[in-house]
Short mmCIF file of C-alpha atoms in Angstrom, two decimals:
data_model
loop_
_atom_site.label_atom_id
_atom_site.label_comp_id
_atom_site.label_asym_id
_atom_site.label_seq_id
_atom_site.Cartn_x
_atom_site.Cartn_y
_atom_site.Cartn_z
CA MET A 1 133.61 68.66 -26.74
CA THR A 2 133.67 66.62 -23.55
CA TYR A 3 134.49 62.94 -23.11
CA LYS A 4 133.11 61.12 -20.08
CA GLN A 5 133.70 57.67 -18.68
CA PHE A 6 130.68 55.45 -19.34
CA SER A 7 128.51 54.64 -16.35
CA LEU A 8 125.22 52.75 -16.71
CA ASP A 9 123.74 54.79 -13.84
CA LYS A 10 124.46 58.04 -15.67
CA ASN A 11 123.35 56.84 -19.10
CA PRO A 12 119.88 58.49 -19.10
CA GLU A 13 121.34 61.83 -18.01
CA LEU A 14 124.10 61.62 -20.61
CA MET A 15 121.64 60.73 -23.40
CA ARG A 16 119.40 63.69 -22.54
CA SER A 17 122.23 66.19 -22.23
CA ALA A 18 124.16 65.09 -25.34
CA SER A 19 124.00 67.31 -28.41
CA MET A 20 123.93 64.18 -30.57
CA LEU A 21 124.72 60.44 -30.69
CA LEU A 22 127.27 59.18 -33.21
CA SER A 23 127.07 55.47 -34.08
CA LEU A 24 129.35 54.28 -36.89
CA SER A 25 128.90 50.55 -36.49
CA SER A 26 129.10 48.34 -39.58
CA ASN A 27 127.36 45.40 -37.87
CA GLU A 28 124.68 46.27 -35.33
CA GLY A 29 121.68 44.23 -34.21
CA GLY A 30 119.53 47.10 -32.96
CA PRO A 31 120.95 49.59 -32.61
CA ILE A 32 119.36 50.10 -29.18
CA PRO A 33 121.50 53.21 -28.35
CA VAL A 34 119.90 54.95 -31.35
CA LEU A 35 116.44 54.32 -29.87
CA GLU A 36 117.61 55.44 -26.43
CA ALA A 37 118.96 58.67 -27.87
CA LEU A 38 115.86 59.40 -29.94
CA ALA A 39 113.56 58.65 -27.00
CA SER A 40 115.62 61.13 -24.98
CA GLY A 41 115.28 63.85 -27.60
CA THR A 42 118.87 63.50 -28.78
CA PRO A 43 119.38 63.50 -32.56
CA VAL A 44 121.62 60.85 -34.10
CA VAL A 45 124.13 60.34 -36.87
CA CYS A 46 124.39 56.63 -37.57
CA THR A 47 125.18 54.05 -40.19
CA ASP A 48 122.53 52.05 -42.03
CA THR A 49 122.46 49.09 -39.64
CA GLY A 50 119.70 47.10 -37.95
CA PHE A 51 116.44 49.02 -37.71
CA ALA A 52 118.12 52.45 -37.90
CA PRO A 53 116.63 53.18 -41.36
CA GLU A 54 113.15 52.74 -39.86
CA VAL A 55 113.61 55.30 -37.08
CA VAL A 56 116.17 57.86 -38.29
CA THR A 57 114.48 60.55 -40.37
CA PRO A 58 115.74 63.99 -41.43
CA LYS A 59 113.95 65.50 -38.40
CA ARG A 60 115.60 63.01 -36.02
CA GLY A 61 119.14 62.87 -37.37
CA LEU A 62 121.11 61.61 -40.32
CA LEU A 63 121.54 58.11 -41.72
CA LEU A 64 124.84 57.32 -43.44
CA ARG A 65 124.92 54.67 -46.16
CA GLU A 66 127.92 52.37 -46.65
CA PRO A 67 130.67 52.96 -47.51
CA VAL A 68 131.03 55.88 -45.12
CA GLU A 69 133.78 58.42 -45.80
CA ALA A 70 135.35 60.60 -43.08
CA LEU A 71 134.29 63.85 -44.78
CA GLU A 72 130.71 62.59 -44.97
CA VAL A 73 130.75 61.83 -41.24
CA ARG A 74 132.14 65.30 -40.51
CA GLU A 75 129.41 67.00 -42.56
CA ALA A 76 126.69 64.89 -40.93
CA ILE A 77 127.96 65.79 -37.45
CA LEU A 78 127.94 69.50 -38.31
CA GLN A 79 124.40 69.27 -39.71
CA CYS A 80 123.12 67.28 -36.76
CA ARG A 81 124.59 69.69 -34.21
CA GLU A 82 122.52 72.45 -35.76
CA MET A 83 119.29 70.63 -34.95
CA GLN A 84 117.59 72.51 -32.14
CA LEU A 85 115.84 69.74 -30.22
CA LYS A 86 114.69 69.61 -26.64
CA SER A 87 115.65 66.83 -24.24
CA THR A 88 112.01 66.40 -23.19
CA LEU A 89 110.95 65.53 -26.72
CA ASP A 90 110.46 61.86 -27.58
CA LEU A 91 111.63 61.68 -31.20
CA ILE A 92 110.15 58.21 -31.71
CA LYS A 93 106.75 59.30 -30.31
CA GLY A 94 106.30 56.24 -28.09
CA SER A 95 106.92 53.82 -30.96
CA PHE A 96 109.44 50.98 -30.95
CA THR A 97 108.81 50.00 -27.34
CA TRP A 98 109.76 46.60 -25.92
CA GLU A 99 106.04 45.72 -26.09
CA ASP A 100 105.97 46.57 -29.82
CA LEU A 101 109.03 44.40 -30.42
CA GLY A 102 107.58 41.49 -28.42
CA THR A 103 104.32 41.68 -30.36
CA LYS A 104 106.16 41.58 -33.69
CA ILE A 105 108.26 38.60 -32.62
CA TYR A 106 105.52 36.52 -30.96
CA GLN A 107 102.44 37.27 -33.09
#
């Protein structure tokens, strides 16, 4: 496991090279990082916040329902790391773009 200092310039590279994204927020508006990861081909383990239930499927990662226990997080991480996905694969298949969001808001 490697920890790196966050840099906005390196974010796309980090998303594509990550083995997974872990997001354990209990109050999240998006969560936009989940979309960024999925669009980069990176599977996710995340809590049931925002629109995560709409985009996280068993082929894309794992969705954790509240209340989340540490052992459940551990098991989800282990399962997600076994997913053999390619960084060139868009796991949301072009959906959930800014244009889609704008259309839903301003219809």
